[in-house]
Amino acid sequence: MSLSLEVKKFINSESMGEFVSIMLPGELPTDNAEIRAMNRERAAAEKAEKEAAHLEEEARLALADADEAEKAAADARKALSDRDKALEQQKKDHDKLKSEHSKKKEALDRAKTALDSAESECVKCTAALEGAREALAACEKAKSEAEALVSELKKAAESMGKAEEKAEEKAEEPNTEGAEKADTDGKADAPDKTEQVENTEIADAAEARAEERAEEKAEVKAEEKAEESSDKAEAAENAAADGETAKPAAQETAEKKPDNTEAKPETAEAKPSEEKAEEKPEEKAEEKPEEKAEDKKSLEQAEEELNKAKEALSQARSKCGAAEKAQKSAEESAKKKRAEHEKLASELNGFTALYEGGAEELERARSERVQVSEHVKALEKASGEAKAKQAEAKKAHEAAQKEAERLKGAVRTLKIEHESASMHYLESGKGEALILIHSAGQSLFTFRSVFYKLAMNYRVYAVDLMGHGCSDRPDYFDYTTASHAESIMSFMDALGIERAHLMGFSMGAGYALELARRYPERVLSVVALSPGGVTGSMPLSVRMMESALFGGIASRLFRMKTVEKLLDECLFDHTVIGPHEVSEYYKCASDSDGRRAIRLSVSSFGEKELMESLGEISTPVMVVSSDKDRWHSLELGEEYDHALANSEFVVMRNAGHLMHEEKPDRTVELVRSFIPAGYGDYDGRELP
């Protein structure tokens, strides 16, 4: 059989090829009424399950709430017990503070009483000291007066002694003197008589003073007896009394001094009588010894009184010193008592603040205890309510679970049916299976130049994708990359192809890569010729098919000339495509179902998602790009190569997008170099 005849058979593949029925991945729609009934039942079952799950969650939360409430109530009860213990201790502490406060207050009252007593004693001692000082002054004054009196008496005694001596001398003189001298002697003795009279008056005054001193002596003796039975304070008071007693005596003495001075004139007045007495020298001489004895007695009494005055002065000074000492001691005692009182008052103030603070703290603790007790009651109530709620929730959940199981078991089961379709293919050669996959808008016709050449080394299968070529146009097929890959896998299952090599062109290369990603155990290797989808370099008529709005319009505008123009842009060598080839390419877009299949395949090709998943492919891949391809550049081929984990990149020179149309021998050579040949003797010569 000549090659030209086989090519003719390939061109007439619709009558020469084979068809196989495959199960498409999509499910066929079921009767709407059945679907609605099933959906209602399923929705009811799902709702019941959700309700049961919700009630289960509520029961779980209620249980958690109950546990938490019980724990909180237990903690609150413990806190209440601790609070009661603390309150009891606070009560004891407060009672102790109260007792201490009472003791300190009593001590302060005692200190205040002692202070008042000491201050009173101090006042008394001060008054006694003043009295003693006044008495001392009076005694000093009396002593001075007594000393003056004794001095006067001594002077009078001396004068009287001199006068007596003169009188004795005169008496011893001889009476031979004449009467003339008597007058002269009488005149000469007149002054002596006057001096005698004065001395007599002084003696009288001294006698009077001696009597007064005797009275004072009696009073002093009485006071001394009283002082012996009194303490220091009474001694001070007695000294003051002595001072007061001495004052009248001193005043009386002072009052009597003018009387003594006034006695002098009387003495002067008595001079004539004395002068008359002089006329009686014998009587006078008889009286002189008695007067002399009296004067001596008066002097002795005056000296005795002076000694008593000195003794009284000494006693007064002693009493005054004792009074000063007692007053000083009383002041020091009062000072100590005052300091002690101030210290106790300060301590009591601080303790009072502590006591009052303790009382406030105790009252606050009582109030808090009441609050804690109320909180415990509230928590116990909440715990009981939570337990009841948890029991209700558990009961409701069990009922809902039973209802959900009942509804789930009542959901009707629909028989799922998949759409089946006939896939057209050509098969030739022996060896390992090699499946050729064309792009969107093509058919297996595009592989006419390489099909039989590859069949010399492999068992080659050229397929028409769903909706393309002679394959069926199914109603529910969605034409996505995944669906095309699944349809090829169904083709392999239908023909019993366990494992196969894949060669895909353009979008067909994307379907082959997706199949290798999904079923790596079923794909031996992949040859990707110009892989990729719609690019910005493609004509507007192709790019518009990606649009959901304008894709249908663009597909309806496909005409023979549109296909011819597109083929012209895909070629570097324009001689390989003639009118017959253009007509064959146009067949795929000649009917509305074909145009729909092309539009959906182009718009559903997810190149971005495919590129992102290429790293998951472990199958060996050879990426082939041509240097004159205006639709898929070399950079795009390199992107596929870089994204793949196990790949090699080959550049075909002087070829356009349809490299297998322009360079079929080079394409076969690359395939045979990448896929070891298992059958045939092709030597690389171009067949006629």
PDB file of C-alpha atoms in Angstrom, residues 324-416:
ATOM      1  CA  GLU A 324      11.941  76.082 147.731  1.00  0.00           C
ATOM      2  CA  LYS A 325      13.088  72.452 147.566  1.00  0.00           C
ATOM      3  CA  ALA A 326       9.511  71.216 147.974  1.00  0.00           C
ATOM      4  CA  GLN A 327       8.322  73.671 145.307  1.00  0.00           C
ATOM      5  CA  LYS A 328      11.097  72.547 142.933  1.00  0.00           C
ATOM      6  CA  SER A 329      10.317  68.897 143.647  1.00  0.00           C
ATOM      7  CA  ALA A 330       6.612  69.581 143.072  1.00  0.00           C
ATOM      8  CA  GLU A 331       7.409  71.307 139.764  1.00  0.00           C
ATOM      9  CA  GLU A 332       9.608  68.407 138.642  1.00  0.00           C
ATOM     10  CA  SER A 333       6.915  65.932 139.653  1.00  0.00           C
ATOM     11  CA  ALA A 334       4.303  67.980 137.817  1.00  0.00           C
ATOM     12  CA  LYS A 335       6.590  68.135 134.769  1.00  0.00           C
ATOM     13  CA  LYS A 336       7.051  64.365 134.796  1.00  0.00           C
ATOM     14  CA  LYS A 337       3.343  63.822 135.274  1.00  0.00           C
ATOM     15  CA  ARG A 338       2.598  66.230 132.430  1.00  0.00           C
ATOM     16  CA  ALA A 339       5.088  64.482 130.122  1.00  0.00           C
ATOM     17  CA  GLU A 340       3.669  61.114 131.091  1.00  0.00           C
ATOM     18  CA  HIS A 341       0.153  62.414 130.492  1.00  0.00           C
ATOM     19  CA  GLU A 342       1.103  63.811 127.072  1.00  0.00           C
ATOM     20  CA  LYS A 343       2.805  60.531 126.143  1.00  0.00           C
ATOM     21  CA  LEU A 344      -0.225  58.517 127.221  1.00  0.00           C
ATOM     22  CA  ALA A 345      -2.521  60.953 125.412  1.00  0.00           C
ATOM     23  CA  SER A 346      -0.454  60.601 122.219  1.00  0.00           C
ATOM     24  CA  GLU A 347      -0.429  56.802 122.526  1.00  0.00           C
ATOM     25  CA  LEU A 348      -4.145  56.816 123.183  1.00  0.00           C
ATOM     26  CA  ASN A 349      -4.773  58.997 120.120  1.00  0.00           C
ATOM     27  CA  GLY A 350      -2.747  56.628 117.933  1.00  0.00           C
ATOM     28  CA  PHE A 351      -4.374  53.605 119.495  1.00  0.00           C
ATOM     29  CA  THR A 352      -7.795  55.236 119.114  1.00  0.00           C
ATOM     30  CA  ALA A 353      -7.134  55.687 115.383  1.00  0.00           C
ATOM     31  CA  LEU A 354      -6.039  52.038 115.205  1.00  0.00           C
ATOM     32  CA  TYR A 355      -9.063  50.946 117.195  1.00  0.00           C
ATOM     33  CA  GLU A 356     -11.458  52.987 115.073  1.00  0.00           C
ATOM     34  CA  GLY A 357      -9.746  51.711 111.902  1.00  0.00           C
ATOM     35  CA  GLY A 358     -10.130  48.177 113.209  1.00  0.00           C
ATOM     36  CA  ALA A 359     -13.782  48.850 113.896  1.00  0.00           C
ATOM     37  CA  GLU A 360     -14.275  50.140 110.353  1.00  0.00           C
ATOM     38  CA  GLU A 361     -12.366  47.163 108.951  1.00  0.00           C
ATOM     39  CA  LEU A 362     -14.487  44.812 111.031  1.00  0.00           C
ATOM     40  CA  GLU A 363     -17.670  46.461 109.806  1.00  0.00           C
ATOM     41  CA  ARG A 364     -16.428  46.308 106.236  1.00  0.00           C
ATOM     42  CA  ALA A 365     -15.513  42.636 106.693  1.00  0.00           C
ATOM     43  CA  ARG A 366     -19.008  41.963 107.989  1.00  0.00           C
ATOM     44  CA  SER A 367     -20.508  43.738 104.994  1.00  0.00           C
ATOM     45  CA  GLU A 368     -18.232  41.790 102.629  1.00  0.00           C
ATOM     46  CA  ARG A 369     -19.171  38.584 104.390  1.00  0.00           C
ATOM     47  CA  VAL A 370     -22.831  39.323 103.764  1.00  0.00           C
ATOM     48  CA  GLN A 371     -22.067  40.013 100.103  1.00  0.00           C
ATOM     49  CA  VAL A 372     -20.032  36.822  99.786  1.00  0.00           C
ATOM     50  CA  SER A 373     -22.820  34.871 101.423  1.00  0.00           C
ATOM     51  CA  GLU A 374     -25.333  36.310  98.970  1.00  0.00           C
ATOM     52  CA  HIS A 375     -22.908  35.562  96.131  1.00  0.00           C
ATOM     53  CA  VAL A 376     -22.609  31.953  97.310  1.00  0.00           C
ATOM     54  CA  LYS A 377     -26.382  31.604  97.346  1.00  0.00           C
ATOM     55  CA  ALA A 378     -26.581  33.102  93.846  1.00  0.00           C
ATOM     56  CA  LEU A 379     -23.859  30.753  92.569  1.00  0.00           C
ATOM     57  CA  GLU A 380     -25.502  27.724  94.125  1.00  0.00           C
ATOM     58  CA  LYS A 381     -28.757  28.740  92.518  1.00  0.00           C
ATOM     59  CA  ALA A 382     -26.982  29.291  89.189  1.00  0.00           C
ATOM     60  CA  SER A 383     -25.280  25.908  89.546  1.00  0.00           C
ATOM     61  CA  GLY A 384     -28.623  24.216  90.104  1.00  0.00           C
ATOM     62  CA  GLU A 385     -30.126  26.017  87.116  1.00  0.00           C
ATOM     63  CA  ALA A 386     -27.096  25.110  84.964  1.00  0.00           C
ATOM     64  CA  LYS A 387     -27.402  21.444  85.908  1.00  0.00           C
ATOM     65  CA  ALA A 388     -31.107  21.476  85.093  1.00  0.00           C
ATOM     66  CA  LYS A 389     -30.388  23.227  81.801  1.00  0.00           C
ATOM     67  CA  GLN A 390     -27.665  20.703  81.009  1.00  0.00           C
ATOM     68  CA  ALA A 391     -30.035  17.814  81.668  1.00  0.00           C
ATOM     69  CA  GLU A 392     -32.679  19.409  79.417  1.00  0.00           C
ATOM     70  CA  ALA A 393     -30.079  20.090  76.704  1.00  0.00           C
ATOM     71  CA  LYS A 394     -28.839  16.514  76.867  1.00  0.00           C
ATOM     72  CA  LYS A 395     -32.378  15.194  76.596  1.00  0.00           C
ATOM     73  CA  ALA A 396     -33.137  17.515  73.670  1.00  0.00           C
ATOM     74  CA  HIS A 397     -29.897  16.476  71.948  1.00  0.00           C
ATOM     75  CA  GLU A 398     -30.714  12.792  72.254  1.00  0.00           C
ATOM     76  CA  ALA A 399     -34.170  13.396  70.794  1.00  0.00           C
ATOM     77  CA  ALA A 400     -32.738  15.519  67.961  1.00  0.00           C
ATOM     78  CA  GLN A 401     -30.073  12.892  67.243  1.00  0.00           C
ATOM     79  CA  LYS A 402     -32.710  10.210  66.913  1.00  0.00           C
ATOM     80  CA  GLU A 403     -34.789  12.419  64.620  1.00  0.00           C
ATOM     81  CA  ALA A 404     -31.726  13.239  62.494  1.00  0.00           C
ATOM     82  CA  GLU A 405     -30.910   9.531  62.112  1.00  0.00           C
ATOM     83  CA  ARG A 406     -34.507   8.824  61.166  1.00  0.00           C
ATOM     84  CA  LEU A 407     -34.582  11.600  58.545  1.00  0.00           C
ATOM     85  CA  LYS A 408     -31.182  10.594  57.226  1.00  0.00           C
ATOM     86  CA  GLY A 409     -32.361   7.060  56.728  1.00  0.00           C
ATOM     87  CA  ALA A 410     -35.518   8.332  55.001  1.00  0.00           C
ATOM     88  CA  VAL A 411     -33.643  10.309  52.322  1.00  0.00           C
ATOM     89  CA  ARG A 412     -34.308   8.701  48.994  1.00  0.00           C
ATOM     90  CA  THR A 413     -31.385   7.581  46.850  1.00  0.00           C
ATOM     91  CA  LEU A 414     -31.284   8.651  43.253  1.00  0.00           C
ATOM     92  CA  LYS A 415     -29.610   6.556  40.631  1.00  0.00           C
ATOM     93  CA  ILE A 416     -26.716   8.553  39.302  1.00  0.00           C
TER      94      ILE A 416
END
